[in-house]
Amino acid sequence: RDVSFKYPNSPDYVLSHVNAKLRIGEKTAMVGPNGAGKTTFIKLLCRLYDPTEGEILLNGINIKLYDYREYMSLFSVVFQDFQIYGATLAENVKMDFVNDGDKEKIIAALKRADFGSKLKSLEDGIDTELTKEFSESGTMLSGGESQKVAIARAFYKNCPYIILDEPSANLDPIAEYNLNQAMIEAAQQKTVI
């Protein structure tokens, strides 16, 4: 409600007096040129930043009044500037330590993100070490493969709100089509931005 935002030490507002209402189960596309504030809007919604002016409400309550961790658990987000970490593929999907009970869900998330054929080619499967940061034998993924791992995180988390900030930027047209089909299927009962 009437949200404005400017970065510290900047005289210019990135967003000025924005009003928006997102409804449960709705699919919303935000379109605009580079620098229009789309990513900033998402980061505000996810409470990575607080508005300079105005307020963001969830069910009529200012999001600052919710427990931060509880609020964040509502969102599966794939940012355009995602990161792959020096850990196993499974840990990169779950973003936490992995138990045996997590493995089927991780594999399912990777398959939904169209990473299944690459997964089959990995000798250690989801236990494959990624990057060479901590392991000389670590596997380096291509930009598109890395993006699919980041997308698998959203499928794994299974939250009511899915936020995709240019999730197909590094994908080829076929992979982008497959991603869109998987997202449509996975997000039928979810709110998607």
GROMACS .gro file of C-alpha atoms in nm:
model
  193
    1ARG     CA    1   0.000   0.000   0.000
    2ASP     CA    2   0.158   0.325  -0.126
    3VAL     CA    3   0.508   0.169  -0.121
    4SER     CA    4   0.812   0.376  -0.212
    5PHE     CA    5   1.172   0.264  -0.189
    6LYS     CA    6   1.515   0.412  -0.239
    7TYR     CA    7   1.849   0.256  -0.159
    8PRO     CA    8   2.055   0.405   0.126
    9ASN     CA    9   2.259   0.710   0.022
   10SER     CA   10   2.063   0.741  -0.303
   11PRO     CA   11   1.853   1.050  -0.373
   12ASP     CA   12   1.637   0.867  -0.630
   13TYR     CA   13   1.343   0.638  -0.562
   14VAL     CA   14   1.346   0.300  -0.737
   15LEU     CA   15   0.973   0.262  -0.665
   16SER     CA   16   0.735   0.546  -0.594
   17HIS     CA   17   0.386   0.509  -0.443
   18VAL     CA   18   0.324   0.155  -0.570
   19ASN     CA   19  -0.013  -0.002  -0.494
   20ALA     CA   20  -0.080  -0.365  -0.580
   21LYS     CA   21  -0.308  -0.642  -0.460
   22LEU     CA   22  -0.211  -1.005  -0.507
   23ARG     CA   23  -0.481  -1.267  -0.456
   24ILE     CA   24  -0.433  -1.629  -0.354
   25GLY     CA   25  -0.402  -1.860  -0.653
   26GLU     CA   26  -0.354  -1.571  -0.895
   27LYS     CA   27  -0.076  -1.569  -1.156
   28THR     CA   28   0.074  -1.220  -1.194
   29ALA     CA   29   0.335  -1.106  -1.446
   30MET     CA   30   0.540  -0.795  -1.380
   31VAL     CA   31   0.672  -0.648  -1.702
   32GLY     CA   32   0.899  -0.350  -1.754
   33PRO     CA   33   1.236  -0.239  -1.884
   34ASN     CA   34   1.563  -0.305  -1.703
   35GLY     CA   35   1.589  -0.084  -1.396
   36ALA     CA   36   1.213  -0.039  -1.361
   37GLY     CA   37   1.217  -0.187  -1.008
   38LYS     CA   38   1.076  -0.537  -1.069
   39THR     CA   39   1.344  -0.716  -0.867
   40THR     CA   40   1.330  -0.450  -0.595
   41PHE     CA   41   0.952  -0.505  -0.573
   42ILE     CA   42   1.011  -0.877  -0.523
   43LYS     CA   43   1.281  -0.819  -0.261
   44LEU     CA   44   1.045  -0.587  -0.074
   45LEU     CA   45   0.767  -0.845  -0.093
   46CYS     CA   46   1.004  -1.108   0.048
   47ARG     CA   47   1.113  -0.865   0.320
   48LEU     CA   48   1.475  -0.862   0.212
   49TYR     CA   49   1.430  -0.484   0.223
   50ASP     CA   50   1.179  -0.273   0.410
   51PRO     CA   51   0.991   0.003   0.225
   52THR     CA   52   1.120   0.358   0.264
   53GLU     CA   53   0.755   0.468   0.274
   54GLY     CA   54   0.423   0.284   0.278
   55GLU     CA   55   0.358  -0.069   0.398
   56ILE     CA   56   0.326  -0.423   0.273
   57LEU     CA   57   0.037  -0.624   0.416
   58LEU     CA   58  -0.043  -0.993   0.433
   59ASN     CA   59  -0.406  -1.059   0.523
   60GLY     CA   60  -0.434  -0.695   0.631
   61ILE     CA   61  -0.137  -0.716   0.872
   62ASN     CA   62   0.192  -0.535   0.814
   63ILE     CA   63   0.453  -0.798   0.726
   64LYS     CA   64   0.693  -0.645   0.982
   65LEU     CA   65   0.464  -0.784   1.255
   66TYR     CA   66   0.506  -1.146   1.139
   67ASP     CA   67   0.787  -1.367   1.264
   68TYR     CA   68   1.053  -1.324   0.995
   69ARG     CA   69   1.129  -1.696   0.950
   70GLU     CA   70   0.763  -1.787   0.944
   71TYR     CA   71   0.694  -1.518   0.684
   72MET     CA   72   0.989  -1.627   0.468
   73SER     CA   73   0.867  -1.989   0.476
   74LEU     CA   74   0.570  -1.881   0.262
   75PHE     CA   75   0.789  -1.807  -0.042
   76SER     CA   76   0.982  -2.012  -0.295
   77VAL     CA   77   1.191  -1.761  -0.486
   78VAL     CA   78   1.418  -1.800  -0.787
   79PHE     CA   79   1.614  -1.478  -0.829
   80GLN     CA   80   1.793  -1.387  -1.149
   81ASP     CA   81   2.119  -1.363  -0.952
   82PHE     CA   82   2.104  -1.707  -0.788
   83GLN     CA   83   2.416  -1.885  -0.658
   84ILE     CA   84   2.545  -2.242  -0.675
   85TYR     CA   85   2.742  -2.334  -0.365
   86GLY     CA   86   3.043  -2.560  -0.303
   87ALA     CA   87   2.829  -2.844  -0.165
   88THR     CA   88   2.651  -3.149  -0.302
   89LEU     CA   89   2.380  -3.120  -0.563
   90ALA     CA   90   2.127  -3.235  -0.301
   91GLU     CA   91   2.242  -2.968  -0.054
   92ASN     CA   92   2.218  -2.705  -0.329
   93VAL     CA   93   1.854  -2.802  -0.387
   94LYS     CA   94   1.747  -2.834  -0.024
   95MET     CA   95   1.972  -2.547   0.091
   96ASP     CA   96   2.036  -2.740   0.410
   97PHE     CA   97   2.181  -3.068   0.533
   98VAL     CA   98   2.026  -3.367   0.359
   99ASN     CA   99   1.877  -3.673   0.527
  100ASP     CA  100   1.794  -4.001   0.353
  101GLY     CA  101   1.426  -3.909   0.376
  102ASP     CA  102   1.488  -3.596   0.164
  103LYS     CA  103   1.641  -3.770  -0.135
  104GLU     CA  104   1.327  -3.873  -0.324
  105LYS     CA  105   1.182  -3.524  -0.292
  106ILE     CA  106   1.511  -3.371  -0.413
  107ILE     CA  107   1.523  -3.601  -0.716
  108ALA     CA  108   1.159  -3.522  -0.796
  109ALA     CA  109   1.232  -3.146  -0.774
  110LEU     CA  110   1.532  -3.182  -1.008
  111LYS     CA  111   1.325  -3.379  -1.259
  112ARG     CA  112   1.049  -3.118  -1.251
  113ALA     CA  113   1.314  -2.854  -1.321
  114ASP     CA  114   1.420  -3.053  -1.632
  115PHE     CA  115   1.752  -3.159  -1.474
  116GLY     CA  116   1.674  -3.532  -1.502
  117SER     CA  117   1.899  -3.615  -1.800
  118LYS     CA  118   2.195  -3.433  -1.644
  119LEU     CA  119   2.128  -3.608  -1.312
  120LYS     CA  120   2.152  -3.948  -1.487
  121SER     CA  121   2.495  -3.852  -1.623
  122LEU     CA  122   2.638  -3.770  -1.278
  123GLU     CA  123   2.829  -4.067  -1.137
  124ASP     CA  124   2.742  -3.974  -0.777
  125GLY     CA  125   2.389  -3.853  -0.859
  126ILE     CA  126   2.256  -3.604  -0.606
  127ASP     CA  127   2.567  -3.662  -0.392
  128THR     CA  128   2.785  -3.502  -0.662
  129GLU     CA  129   2.999  -3.219  -0.527
  130LEU     CA  130   2.940  -2.895  -0.716
  131THR     CA  131   3.204  -2.633  -0.795
  132LYS     CA  132   3.575  -2.674  -0.730
  133GLU     CA  133   3.568  -2.447  -0.426
  134PHE     CA  134   3.609  -2.733  -0.176
  135SER     CA  135   3.666  -3.031  -0.404
  136GLU     CA  136   3.913  -3.063  -0.693
  137SER     CA  137   3.678  -3.321  -0.846
  138GLY     CA  138   3.377  -3.092  -0.809
  139THR     CA  139   3.144  -3.067  -1.107
  140MET     CA  140   3.103  -2.733  -1.281
  141LEU     CA  141   2.755  -2.684  -1.423
  142SER     CA  142   2.669  -2.471  -1.724
  143GLY     CA  143   2.464  -2.155  -1.674
  144GLY     CA  144   2.145  -2.330  -1.783
  145GLU     CA  145   2.212  -2.634  -1.563
  146SER     CA  146   2.282  -2.409  -1.265
  147GLN     CA  147   1.957  -2.224  -1.330
  148LYS     CA  148   1.768  -2.555  -1.329
  149VAL     CA  149   1.917  -2.636  -0.987
  150ALA     CA  150   1.798  -2.297  -0.860
  151ILE     CA  151   1.453  -2.369  -1.002
  152ALA     CA  152   1.454  -2.712  -0.836
  153ARG     CA  153   1.488  -2.527  -0.503
  154ALA     CA  154   1.149  -2.368  -0.563
  155PHE     CA  155   0.993  -2.706  -0.648
  156TYR     CA  156   1.153  -2.865  -0.340
  157LYS     CA  157   1.034  -2.598  -0.097
  158ASN     CA  158   0.667  -2.633  -0.200
  159CYS     CA  159   0.540  -2.299  -0.069
  160PRO     CA  160   0.208  -2.124  -0.135
  161TYR     CA  161   0.385  -1.833  -0.312
  162ILE     CA  162   0.624  -1.890  -0.601
  163ILE     CA  163   0.824  -1.591  -0.718
  164LEU     CA  164   1.026  -1.618  -1.037
  165ASP     CA  165   1.260  -1.332  -1.121
  166GLU     CA  166   1.360  -1.405  -1.482
  167PRO     CA  167   1.396  -1.777  -1.410
  168SER     CA  168   1.465  -1.874  -1.771
  169ALA     CA  169   1.734  -1.614  -1.852
  170ASN     CA  170   2.007  -1.880  -1.900
  171LEU     CA  171   1.791  -2.148  -2.060
  172ASP     CA  172   1.766  -2.245  -2.424
  173PRO     CA  173   1.417  -2.221  -2.585
  174ILE     CA  174   1.334  -2.592  -2.536
  175ALA     CA  175   1.440  -2.587  -2.171
  176GLU     CA  176   1.242  -2.264  -2.123
  177TYR     CA  177   0.930  -2.429  -2.271
  178ASN     CA  178   0.977  -2.736  -2.046
  179LEU     CA  179   1.023  -2.509  -1.743
  180ASN     CA  180   0.705  -2.316  -1.823
  181GLN     CA  181   0.507  -2.640  -1.857
  182ALA     CA  182   0.646  -2.773  -1.527
  183MET     CA  183   0.567  -2.444  -1.352
  184ILE     CA  184   0.211  -2.444  -1.481
  185GLU     CA  185   0.162  -2.797  -1.351
  186ALA     CA  186   0.332  -2.736  -1.014
  187ALA     CA  187   0.167  -2.402  -0.949
  188GLN     CA  188  -0.200  -2.476  -1.015
  189GLN     CA  189  -0.307  -2.402  -0.656
  190LYS     CA  190  -0.032  -2.149  -0.582
  191THR     CA  191   0.015  -1.778  -0.616
  192VAL     CA  192   0.281  -1.707  -0.879
  193ILE     CA  193   0.459  -1.383  -0.950
   0.00000   0.00000   0.00000
